[in-house]
XYZ file of C-alpha atoms in Angstrom:
676
model
C -54.980 3.254 22.851
C -52.547 0.996 24.630
C -50.332 0.970 21.546
C -50.285 4.782 21.519
C -49.278 4.809 25.155
C -46.418 2.440 24.497
C -45.351 4.419 21.421
C -45.220 7.618 23.453
C -42.994 5.919 25.996
C -40.511 5.022 23.303
C -40.209 8.593 22.049
C -39.485 9.766 25.553
C -36.848 7.181 26.365
C -33.185 8.032 25.906
C -30.822 5.349 24.688
C -27.092 5.727 24.573
C -26.998 3.961 21.199
C -29.462 2.355 18.792
C -30.649 -0.988 19.996
C -29.401 -0.445 23.530
C -32.789 -1.336 24.917
C -32.101 -4.948 24.083
C -28.390 -5.143 24.608
C -28.598 -3.789 28.124
C -31.782 -5.490 29.208
C -31.649 -8.527 31.438
C -33.794 -11.414 30.361
C -33.469 -13.087 33.664
C -34.000 -10.015 35.792
C -37.195 -9.072 37.599
C -37.709 -6.584 40.380
C -40.403 -5.195 42.625
C -39.177 -1.712 41.641
C -39.818 -0.590 38.047
C -36.726 -0.036 35.976
C -35.683 3.607 36.062
C -36.154 5.488 32.818
C -33.576 8.000 31.701
C -34.845 11.067 29.888
C -33.808 12.487 26.589
C -31.000 14.912 27.169
C -31.553 18.425 25.861
C -30.475 18.717 22.274
C -30.072 15.002 21.752
C -31.847 13.649 18.758
C -29.784 10.707 17.651
C -32.702 8.324 17.993
C -35.504 10.587 16.906
C -36.382 10.566 13.242
C -38.642 12.865 11.302
C -41.300 10.613 9.859
C -42.375 12.355 6.694
C -43.511 9.789 4.204
C -45.628 10.745 1.219
C -49.086 9.282 0.954
C -49.406 6.390 -1.431
C -52.687 7.739 -2.651
C -55.106 10.477 -1.846
C -57.283 9.631 1.087
C -54.811 7.235 2.710
C -55.212 7.044 6.479
C -52.632 9.164 8.240
C -51.071 9.273 11.656
C -50.459 12.540 13.395
C -47.707 14.492 11.689
C -48.799 13.484 8.193
C -47.172 10.044 8.158
C -49.191 7.504 6.192
C -49.869 4.171 7.805
C -49.745 2.442 4.410
C -46.287 3.870 3.668
C -44.978 2.742 7.029
C -46.412 -0.715 6.507
C -44.844 -1.007 3.059
C -41.433 0.164 4.286
C -41.499 -2.134 7.312
C -42.332 -5.155 5.179
C -39.394 -4.280 2.986
C -37.119 -4.017 6.036
C -38.359 -7.347 7.366
C -37.575 -8.812 3.951
C -33.989 -7.639 4.354
C -33.784 -9.220 7.805
C -35.269 -12.485 6.535
C -32.349 -12.901 4.160
C -30.474 -14.049 7.265
C -33.151 -16.654 8.012
C -30.692 -19.248 9.328
C -29.465 -16.935 12.097
C -33.042 -15.838 12.809
C -34.242 -19.447 13.144
C -31.390 -20.320 15.476
C -32.021 -17.176 17.501
C -35.707 -18.078 17.782
C -34.829 -21.482 19.233
C -32.605 -19.895 21.873
C -35.296 -17.259 22.502
C -37.956 -19.865 23.337
C -35.522 -21.740 25.569
C -34.572 -18.535 27.426
C -38.231 -17.519 27.841
C -39.200 -20.897 29.308
C -36.265 -20.753 31.717
C -37.129 -17.214 32.768
C -40.813 -18.025 33.247
C -39.897 -20.621 35.868
C -37.775 -18.246 37.966
C -40.591 -16.414 39.838
C -42.327 -19.729 40.575
C -39.106 -21.239 41.951
C -38.498 -18.074 44.005
C -41.973 -18.500 45.503
C -41.149 -22.120 46.351
C -38.030 -20.960 48.201
C -40.077 -18.487 50.269
C -42.829 -21.047 51.032
C -40.247 -23.608 52.158
C -38.863 -21.032 54.599
C -42.065 -19.354 55.848
C -44.646 -22.169 55.720
C -42.924 -25.558 55.446
C -39.878 -24.443 57.494
C -37.922 -27.165 55.730
C -34.242 -26.572 55.075
C -34.123 -29.552 52.707
C -37.004 -28.190 50.611
C -35.340 -24.774 50.572
C -32.037 -26.194 49.304
C -33.818 -28.206 46.629
C -35.715 -25.131 45.458
C -32.480 -23.068 45.446
C -30.686 -25.667 43.339
C -33.486 -25.573 40.783
C -33.485 -21.760 40.862
C -29.710 -21.650 40.257
C -29.877 -24.155 37.394
C -32.629 -22.351 35.505
C -31.011 -18.944 36.149
C -27.798 -20.151 34.487
C -29.710 -21.709 31.604
C -31.666 -18.485 31.108
C -28.437 -16.453 31.006
C -26.786 -18.873 28.563
C -29.731 -19.025 26.154
C -30.178 -15.237 26.328
C -26.540 -14.673 25.382
C -26.730 -17.081 22.453
C -29.991 -15.527 21.300
C -28.464 -12.035 21.438
C -25.448 -13.195 19.435
C -27.631 -14.525 16.624
C -29.647 -11.335 16.354
C -26.531 -9.138 16.527
C -25.110 -11.036 13.554
C -28.376 -10.387 11.677
C -28.144 -6.702 12.588
C -24.530 -6.369 11.405
C -25.030 -8.216 8.109
C -28.189 -6.219 7.422
C -26.386 -2.915 8.105
C -23.533 -3.820 5.751
C -25.967 -4.749 2.969
C -27.989 -1.542 3.312
C -24.862 0.652 3.389
C -23.430 -1.039 0.305
C -26.652 -0.639 -1.676
C -27.061 2.991 -0.584
C -23.448 3.921 -1.344
C -23.668 2.165 -4.687
C -26.816 4.080 -5.580
C -25.334 7.420 -4.492
C -22.321 6.969 -6.748
C -24.614 6.262 -9.719
C -26.571 9.505 -9.388
C -26.106 12.432 -11.765
C -24.078 15.445 -10.626
C -27.261 17.512 -10.283
C -28.287 15.221 -7.440
C -25.197 16.260 -5.480
C -25.827 19.912 -6.325
C -29.254 19.690 -4.721
C -28.242 17.653 -1.650
C -25.791 18.698 1.032
C -22.837 16.426 1.690
C -23.762 16.358 5.382
C -27.264 15.093 4.603
C -25.967 12.326 2.345
C -23.337 11.156 4.835
C -26.056 11.206 7.494
C -28.136 8.873 5.323
C -25.099 6.637 4.932
C -24.231 6.488 8.619
C -26.893 7.369 11.177
C -29.952 6.481 9.080
C -28.624 3.089 7.995
C -27.697 2.391 11.623
C -31.219 3.233 12.721
C -32.666 0.944 10.097
C -30.548 -2.080 10.921
C -30.527 -1.539 14.690
C -34.235 -0.944 15.017
C -35.126 -3.884 12.786
C -32.359 -6.339 13.655
C -32.260 -5.795 17.415
C -35.889 -4.826 17.950
C -36.973 -7.937 16.111
C -35.146 -9.773 18.883
C -36.896 -7.707 21.563
C -40.292 -8.087 19.901
C -40.149 -11.855 19.578
C -38.823 -12.255 23.109
C -41.401 -9.912 24.608
C -44.349 -11.416 22.729
C -43.445 -14.952 23.799
C -42.906 -13.826 27.387
C -46.087 -11.760 27.508
C -48.284 -14.597 26.269
C -46.762 -17.087 28.676
C -46.784 -14.747 31.689
C -50.325 -13.532 31.112
C -51.630 -17.081 30.700
C -49.980 -18.184 33.939
C -51.244 -15.126 35.856
C -54.826 -15.638 34.685
C -54.779 -19.338 35.509
C -53.158 -18.917 38.924
C -54.633 -15.630 40.231
C -57.185 -14.071 37.889
C -58.380 -11.530 40.496
C -54.907 -10.037 40.971
C -54.407 -10.100 37.185
C -57.427 -7.803 36.738
C -55.974 -5.428 39.343
C -52.769 -5.257 37.284
C -54.650 -3.602 34.399
C -56.584 -0.933 36.325
C -54.209 1.862 35.208
C -54.478 1.189 31.466
C -57.357 3.637 30.689
C -55.637 6.514 32.542
C -52.225 6.131 30.994
C -53.757 5.632 27.552
C -55.463 9.033 27.784
C -52.357 10.795 29.070
C -50.124 9.181 26.478
C -52.100 10.664 23.602
C -51.392 14.176 24.860
C -47.739 13.655 25.768
C -46.969 11.528 22.721
C -48.203 14.116 20.211
C -46.536 17.072 21.941
C -43.237 15.312 22.386
C -43.239 14.037 18.806
C -43.503 17.612 17.497
C -40.628 18.677 19.741
C -38.535 15.739 18.574
C -39.045 16.710 14.921
C -38.045 20.304 15.671
C -34.862 19.184 17.440
C -34.050 16.801 14.574
C -34.358 19.574 11.987
C -32.296 22.019 14.023
C -29.614 19.413 14.698
C -29.350 18.696 10.958
C -28.952 22.412 10.184
C -26.307 22.718 12.866
C -24.343 19.738 11.537
C -24.567 20.944 7.934
C -23.226 24.398 8.860
C -20.353 22.901 10.850
C -19.415 20.511 8.054
C -19.453 23.317 5.511
C -17.129 25.475 7.615
C -14.720 22.650 8.505
C -14.571 21.590 4.859
C -13.539 25.110 3.786
C -11.143 25.858 6.630
C -8.568 27.535 4.404
C -11.129 30.113 3.282
C -12.300 30.716 6.848
C -8.705 31.147 8.029
C -7.692 33.435 5.162
C -10.576 35.819 5.922
C -10.096 35.584 9.685
C -13.700 34.529 10.257
C -13.091 31.927 12.977
C -14.794 33.905 15.738
C -17.719 34.825 13.496
C -18.269 31.171 12.604
C -18.136 30.220 16.290
C -20.806 32.855 17.032
C -23.021 31.534 14.231
C -22.607 27.981 15.477
C -23.391 29.058 19.027
C -26.636 30.659 17.851
C -27.643 27.361 16.270
C -26.795 25.539 19.511
C -28.855 27.994 21.552
C -31.922 27.091 19.499
C -31.252 23.412 20.231
C -30.982 24.307 23.918
C -34.325 26.142 23.839
C -36.044 23.140 22.299
C -34.214 20.827 24.685
C -35.586 22.728 27.677
C -39.090 22.228 26.295
C -38.371 18.531 25.958
C -37.127 18.415 29.540
C -40.336 20.073 30.751
C -42.452 17.564 28.856
C -40.353 14.758 30.295
C -41.143 15.923 33.838
C -44.842 15.310 33.255
C -44.076 12.020 31.588
C -42.007 10.751 34.514
C -44.679 11.738 37.025
C -47.488 9.965 35.170
C -45.823 6.933 33.669
C -43.424 6.093 36.475
C -46.031 6.655 39.173
C -48.637 4.445 37.482
C -46.651 1.150 37.679
C -45.737 1.893 41.293
C -49.382 2.426 42.218
C -50.344 -0.793 40.434
C -47.732 -2.679 42.458
C -49.115 -1.144 45.666
C -52.644 -2.200 44.659
C -51.515 -5.774 43.947
C -49.729 -5.980 47.306
C -52.806 -4.551 49.098
C -55.301 -7.020 47.624
C -52.827 -9.887 47.679
C -52.016 -9.204 51.322
C -55.684 -9.481 52.243
C -55.838 -12.793 50.348
C -52.865 -14.076 52.403
C -54.583 -13.057 55.656
C -57.736 -14.939 54.600
C -55.663 -17.975 53.599
C -56.648 -17.678 49.948
C -53.011 -17.236 48.951
C -49.635 -18.266 50.329
C -46.911 -15.609 50.893
C -44.556 -17.222 48.376
C -47.293 -17.286 45.753
C -47.909 -13.540 46.280
C -44.213 -12.778 45.843
C -44.122 -14.959 42.716
C -47.171 -13.139 41.300
C -45.581 -9.725 41.909
C -42.482 -10.899 40.073
C -44.668 -12.131 37.205
C -46.520 -8.815 37.189
C -43.255 -6.865 36.962
C -41.912 -9.144 34.241
C -45.150 -8.752 32.258
C -44.944 -4.967 32.646
C -41.381 -4.934 31.321
C -42.296 -7.241 28.428
C -45.246 -5.059 27.383
C -43.107 -1.938 27.667
C -40.536 -3.606 25.428
C -43.215 -4.268 22.825
C -44.067 -0.571 22.993
C -40.408 0.254 22.528
C -40.379 -1.947 19.454
C -43.448 -0.247 18.002
C -41.939 3.225 18.251
C -38.536 1.907 17.234
C -40.060 0.518 14.073
C -41.617 3.911 13.386
C -38.150 5.454 13.700
C -36.745 2.801 11.377
C -39.519 3.535 8.863
C -38.740 7.259 8.969
C -35.029 6.645 8.401
C -35.646 3.901 5.828
C -37.947 6.122 3.791
C -35.089 8.542 3.113
C -32.590 5.755 2.485
C -34.884 3.824 0.121
C -35.676 7.046 -1.740
C -32.001 7.225 -2.709
C -31.587 3.488 -3.311
C -34.638 3.444 -5.605
C -33.846 6.760 -7.294
C -33.247 6.536 -11.028
C -30.350 8.758 -12.164
C -31.397 11.467 -14.588
C -28.533 10.458 -16.894
C -29.678 6.833 -17.060
C -31.401 5.716 -20.254
C -34.961 4.429 -19.672
C -34.030 0.892 -20.672
C -31.122 0.628 -18.247
C -31.119 -0.907 -14.817
C -29.812 2.136 -12.991
C -31.888 1.884 -9.874
C -32.084 -0.576 -7.019
C -35.709 -1.248 -6.267
C -35.783 -4.678 -4.698
C -33.792 -4.306 -1.505
C -36.389 -6.245 0.367
C -35.920 -9.468 -1.537
C -32.648 -9.403 -3.471
C -29.347 -10.747 -2.316
C -26.264 -8.488 -2.578
C -25.216 -10.448 -5.647
C -28.327 -9.291 -7.514
C -28.404 -5.742 -6.215
C -25.825 -4.429 -8.639
C -26.424 -0.970 -10.019
C -24.152 -1.379 -13.016
C -25.652 -0.076 -16.225
C -27.097 -2.613 -18.586
C -25.485 -2.594 -21.978
C -28.169 -4.647 -23.706
C -29.757 -1.593 -25.277
C -26.863 0.857 -25.105
C -23.866 1.308 -27.366
C -20.612 -0.105 -26.041
C -18.227 0.153 -29.005
C -14.574 -0.806 -28.986
C -13.315 2.694 -29.816
C -14.505 6.279 -30.004
C -13.383 8.334 -33.001
C -13.762 11.555 -31.073
C -16.096 13.846 -33.028
C -18.319 16.069 -30.864
C -21.434 17.890 -32.026
C -23.703 20.254 -30.119
C -27.088 20.639 -31.828
C -29.163 23.541 -30.479
C -28.201 22.587 -26.924
C -29.781 24.407 -23.987
C -29.109 23.800 -20.308
C -30.728 24.754 -17.011
C -29.113 23.462 -13.816
C -31.459 21.630 -11.403
C -30.219 23.816 -8.537
C -30.932 27.007 -10.559
C -34.087 26.303 -12.546
C -34.634 29.970 -13.451
C -31.199 30.557 -15.025
C -30.611 29.543 -18.662
C -26.916 28.582 -18.710
C -26.704 27.531 -22.379
C -29.063 28.849 -25.053
C -29.284 26.815 -28.265
C -25.538 26.260 -28.536
C -24.328 24.581 -31.751
C -20.799 23.649 -32.850
C -18.881 20.681 -34.264
C -15.446 19.253 -33.407
C -13.747 16.806 -35.773
C -11.793 13.801 -34.450
C -8.278 14.771 -33.406
C -8.974 18.507 -33.343
C -7.821 20.765 -30.526
C -10.624 23.227 -29.797
C -10.529 26.060 -27.294
C -13.623 27.396 -25.548
C -13.225 31.083 -24.800
C -15.400 33.543 -22.938
C -15.819 35.564 -19.809
C -16.641 33.953 -16.474
C -20.172 32.502 -16.474
C -20.433 32.355 -20.254
C -21.097 28.586 -20.254
C -17.678 27.088 -21.050
C -17.542 24.623 -18.144
C -21.200 23.764 -18.725
C -20.311 22.449 -22.202
C -17.700 20.174 -20.657
C -20.191 19.020 -18.007
C -22.610 17.985 -20.752
C -19.932 16.015 -22.621
C -19.060 14.263 -19.349
C -22.777 13.650 -18.958
C -22.827 15.220 -15.519
C -26.119 16.808 -16.621
C -28.705 16.151 -19.313
C -29.440 18.947 -21.826
C -32.673 20.794 -21.234
C -33.048 21.085 -24.992
C -31.199 19.948 -28.090
C -28.737 17.080 -28.246
C -25.044 16.290 -27.771
C -23.623 13.811 -30.299
C -20.468 11.681 -30.152
C -19.384 10.219 -33.500
C -22.796 11.245 -34.823
C -24.754 9.338 -32.178
C -26.670 10.740 -29.207
C -24.629 10.854 -26.016
C -27.535 9.281 -24.122
C -27.362 6.144 -26.299
C -23.893 5.212 -25.059
C -23.134 2.963 -22.145
C -21.933 5.219 -19.313
C -19.012 2.960 -18.453
C -17.874 3.183 -22.109
C -17.966 6.982 -21.974
C -15.923 7.045 -18.763
C -13.231 4.875 -20.389
C -12.861 7.088 -23.472
C -13.384 10.602 -22.071
C -11.084 12.088 -19.428
C -11.313 15.386 -17.594
C -8.656 17.526 -15.903
C -10.204 20.305 -13.849
C -8.937 23.488 -12.294
C -8.718 22.022 -8.795
C -7.784 18.331 -9.057
C -9.087 16.047 -6.340
C -6.541 13.521 -5.092
C -7.347 10.865 -2.539
C -5.501 9.911 0.635
C -3.832 6.996 -1.145
C -0.536 6.315 -2.875
C 0.436 8.137 -6.077
C 0.131 4.807 -7.908
C -3.460 4.367 -6.730
C -4.331 7.969 -7.598
C -3.000 7.695 -11.146
C -4.554 4.254 -11.676
C -7.918 5.505 -10.378
C -10.554 4.367 -12.855
C -8.580 1.609 -14.556
C -10.647 -1.056 -12.835
C -9.749 -4.277 -11.070
C -9.640 -6.292 -14.282
C -6.199 -4.863 -15.177
C -3.375 -7.091 -13.994
C -0.800 -5.577 -11.658
C 2.101 -5.693 -14.133
C -0.003 -4.048 -16.868
C -1.318 -1.503 -14.377
C 2.201 -0.450 -13.353
C 3.233 -0.174 -16.993
C 0.303 2.090 -17.813
C 0.827 4.224 -14.722
C 4.522 4.693 -15.491
C 3.745 5.637 -19.096
C 1.007 8.090 -18.072
C 3.291 9.694 -15.483
C 5.966 10.158 -18.173
C 3.439 11.704 -20.593
C 2.271 14.063 -17.838
C 5.865 15.018 -16.922
C 5.165 13.714 -13.422
C 7.755 10.934 -13.363
C 10.503 13.512 -12.733
C 9.349 14.486 -9.240
C 7.850 11.079 -8.408
C 11.168 9.273 -8.843
C 12.897 11.861 -6.660
C 10.621 10.933 -3.779
C 11.851 8.358 -1.295
C 8.905 5.998 -1.820
C 8.384 6.765 -5.507
C 4.928 5.742 -6.721
C 4.164 4.393 -3.227
C 4.337 7.919 -1.783
C 1.156 8.821 0.067
C -0.576 11.847 -1.450
C -2.234 12.928 1.821
C -5.805 14.054 2.247
C -6.850 15.932 -0.913
C -3.209 15.735 -2.052
C -1.931 17.822 0.858
C 1.567 16.277 0.624
C 2.068 17.648 -2.902
C 2.470 21.106 -4.375
C -0.142 22.600 -6.680
C 1.845 21.823 -9.817
C 2.558 18.279 -8.686
C -1.106 17.634 -7.963
C -2.089 18.926 -11.385
C 0.439 16.703 -13.159
C -0.795 13.676 -11.192
C -4.321 14.607 -12.311
C -3.176 14.783 -15.943
C -1.495 11.385 -15.586
C -4.724 10.005 -14.150
C -6.606 11.338 -17.170
C -4.102 9.837 -19.644
C -3.690 6.412 -18.047
C -6.760 5.086 -19.877
C -5.549 6.526 -23.217
C -8.806 8.431 -23.789
C -10.096 9.399 -27.222
C -11.321 12.741 -25.885
C -9.485 14.913 -23.358
C -11.275 17.759 -21.589
C -9.142 20.455 -19.945
C -11.035 22.920 -17.778
C -8.717 25.766 -16.724
C -6.078 23.192 -15.805
C -3.375 25.826 -15.146
C -5.323 28.847 -13.934
C -4.695 28.244 -10.207
C -0.909 27.733 -10.538
C 2.066 30.038 -10.138
C 4.241 30.853 -13.139
C 6.839 28.122 -12.532
C 4.253 25.409 -11.899
C 2.158 26.602 -14.828
C 5.078 26.155 -17.226
C 5.641 22.585 -16.024
C 1.956 21.694 -16.272
C 1.629 23.367 -19.671
C 4.429 21.165 -20.952
C 2.475 18.139 -19.706
C -0.690 19.419 -21.365
C 1.065 19.933 -24.696
C 2.269 16.330 -24.569
C -1.169 15.028 -23.619
C -2.882 16.670 -26.621
C -1.150 14.508 -29.198
C -3.317 12.029 -31.083
C -6.712 12.752 -29.485
C -9.638 15.169 -29.572
C -9.055 17.932 -27.045
C -11.517 20.504 -25.765
C -9.669 23.058 -23.679
C -10.750 25.972 -21.538
C -7.658 28.073 -20.883
C -6.579 31.599 -20.035
C -3.112 31.277 -21.629
C -3.051 32.964 -25.022
C -0.351 30.561 -26.279
C -2.608 27.548 -25.652
C -5.557 29.206 -27.356
C -3.510 30.273 -30.376
C -2.400 26.708 -31.099
C -5.997 25.444 -31.160
C -7.390 24.255 -34.501
C -10.642 26.032 -33.719
C -11.747 28.627 -31.170
C -15.361 28.857 -30.014
C -16.350 32.078 -28.261
C -19.215 31.976 -25.765
C -21.061 34.880 -24.173
C -24.039 34.585 -21.824
C -24.671 31.001 -22.915
C -24.561 31.783 -26.654
C -21.980 30.965 -29.320
C -21.039 34.353 -30.693
C -17.980 33.426 -32.813
C -16.132 30.411 -34.234
C -12.902 30.178 -36.193
C -9.122 30.103 -35.976
C -7.071 32.576 -33.992
C -6.186 34.522 -37.126
C -9.735 34.557 -38.480
C -11.235 35.806 -35.250
C -8.622 38.535 -34.806
C -9.325 39.781 -38.312
C -13.058 39.776 -37.569
C -12.453 42.198 -34.710
C -15.291 40.826 -32.605
C -15.609 39.462 -29.083
C -12.508 37.280 -29.343
C -10.314 40.172 -30.526
C -11.539 42.171 -27.534
C -10.678 39.328 -25.118
C -7.207 38.991 -26.650
C -6.516 42.708 -26.357
C -7.506 42.604 -22.699
C -5.229 39.600 -22.111
C -2.297 41.306 -23.852
C -2.750 44.487 -21.823
C -2.844 42.483 -18.574
C 0.288 40.500 -19.505
């Protein structure tokens, strides 16, 4: 029951940042007045985590809210394993912790000696001697506390960096369907706030826990040995607050989960709108989006008011109880002084010890609830770290499942090539055998239905069809963004899933309709994907050659900084045609065997389209090309045209053959001609 009381206190305490409870606490401080608690501000949920962890097995014991105790225990052991990787800093911090605790334990006793020398002995010499001892141990306590905090902060920082690296690494290894099913805001929240909660609550609260446990044992032992009667008085409020905590803890926990969910929805909506600001501006929907956001905030406010009301009851019960205990100790202790059973200085020292013990026990309670928060955050983070990508062959090491015991050196998520093909070259033949596809985000929609076709090495093949016919889905399968629901995709006669993913990325390049450029130099954007193993001189040679093949060197060399020109966020410093040519150069820099072009000119104006088309024509030479295009001239030059409709292949052949057949392709061409 006492643990539940302390856990409830933690949920109700507001901290300005994770781990603040330790950073701002004073090891050497003790006061007759309990430290003031600051309530959770309405709408704030930065330190409250929804603790939804699946049961390990049916019948597992559960806490309120459906959180399994066994899952929490397993996750916490894993987190402690991460912290223990910095055992040298932990050991050093423990030494400083013990030294600080011993120094602090002497302070109330020395304070009592000062008071006795004034009130009873009336000796100025004794007073000065006691003050010198008090000053010395106060300084030692402060010094050891600072050194201890430094050690644990280093553990916290190194642990946070390791978790973030492993999580980010795992995210980038997931299949594209994973990103379709998860919002960007949720994933960045895992990467930032959740990893901070994990490292802060474990790294810093481990410091608080060890300090508080050592202090509590020492203080309680001294109190029982010196004044056991007053020690019993100290614990008279435990049954009452234990009962009240069960009620407040459960109610407040439900409110905290509701605020957390609403805050996440609010953040996701805001991120979606800010990320598509051009669309919002073009439709003039700024005010409408503000109104929608305000409605979300009003719901947070409503829940926040409920939290504030619950906090009022909490403050009355749990702040009043320690004050009444102090009054009771002073009442009984005062009578003991009057009957000469206790000296005044000893009573003051005991009150200081009682307050220090109260703060230490409260800190242990903070740690308990903090660990529960860390477990809730860690559950979501470890789910991603341990997740096996759907495009990863069963024999490959695509997941990271030993974060609790592996060093960063051994936590690599790179695909194993021991049982996968990693040939020197790819000839470039592509075969679809009865391929079907259903997207994970749309499980009821059959996107491709038993699609079959073959592309010989070096052929230029055009995929044609109306919007939604499945053209881009074919390219996504070749890129292995998704796994086929049925059938098989073959490269050079071998299953796509048997190849090493890194090999596929080196020999297959994609240019999409809306190229994504990064806020880096043009050189870095074009060289993206070459890898660090390429020497700088060779890298510059390849980049220059790719830029020339993509007809991008013309405008690059006219720029003041040339290849060092910064592209801006999402390529904002470049025109649409320039961005597309940089994207083509990026695709060609690795000299791929297969080039995939997905509507690479559809979003450009006529002048830019002509420039990019010239680059595309150059890029097609000497490689297998699968192109989705709306330009009739590009389609006509293709060696083969495959016509898709509603996920089915309805026609295949050359431009001339399909026109003579008078089928779906002839109809599309006539529509294109009439539009032009």
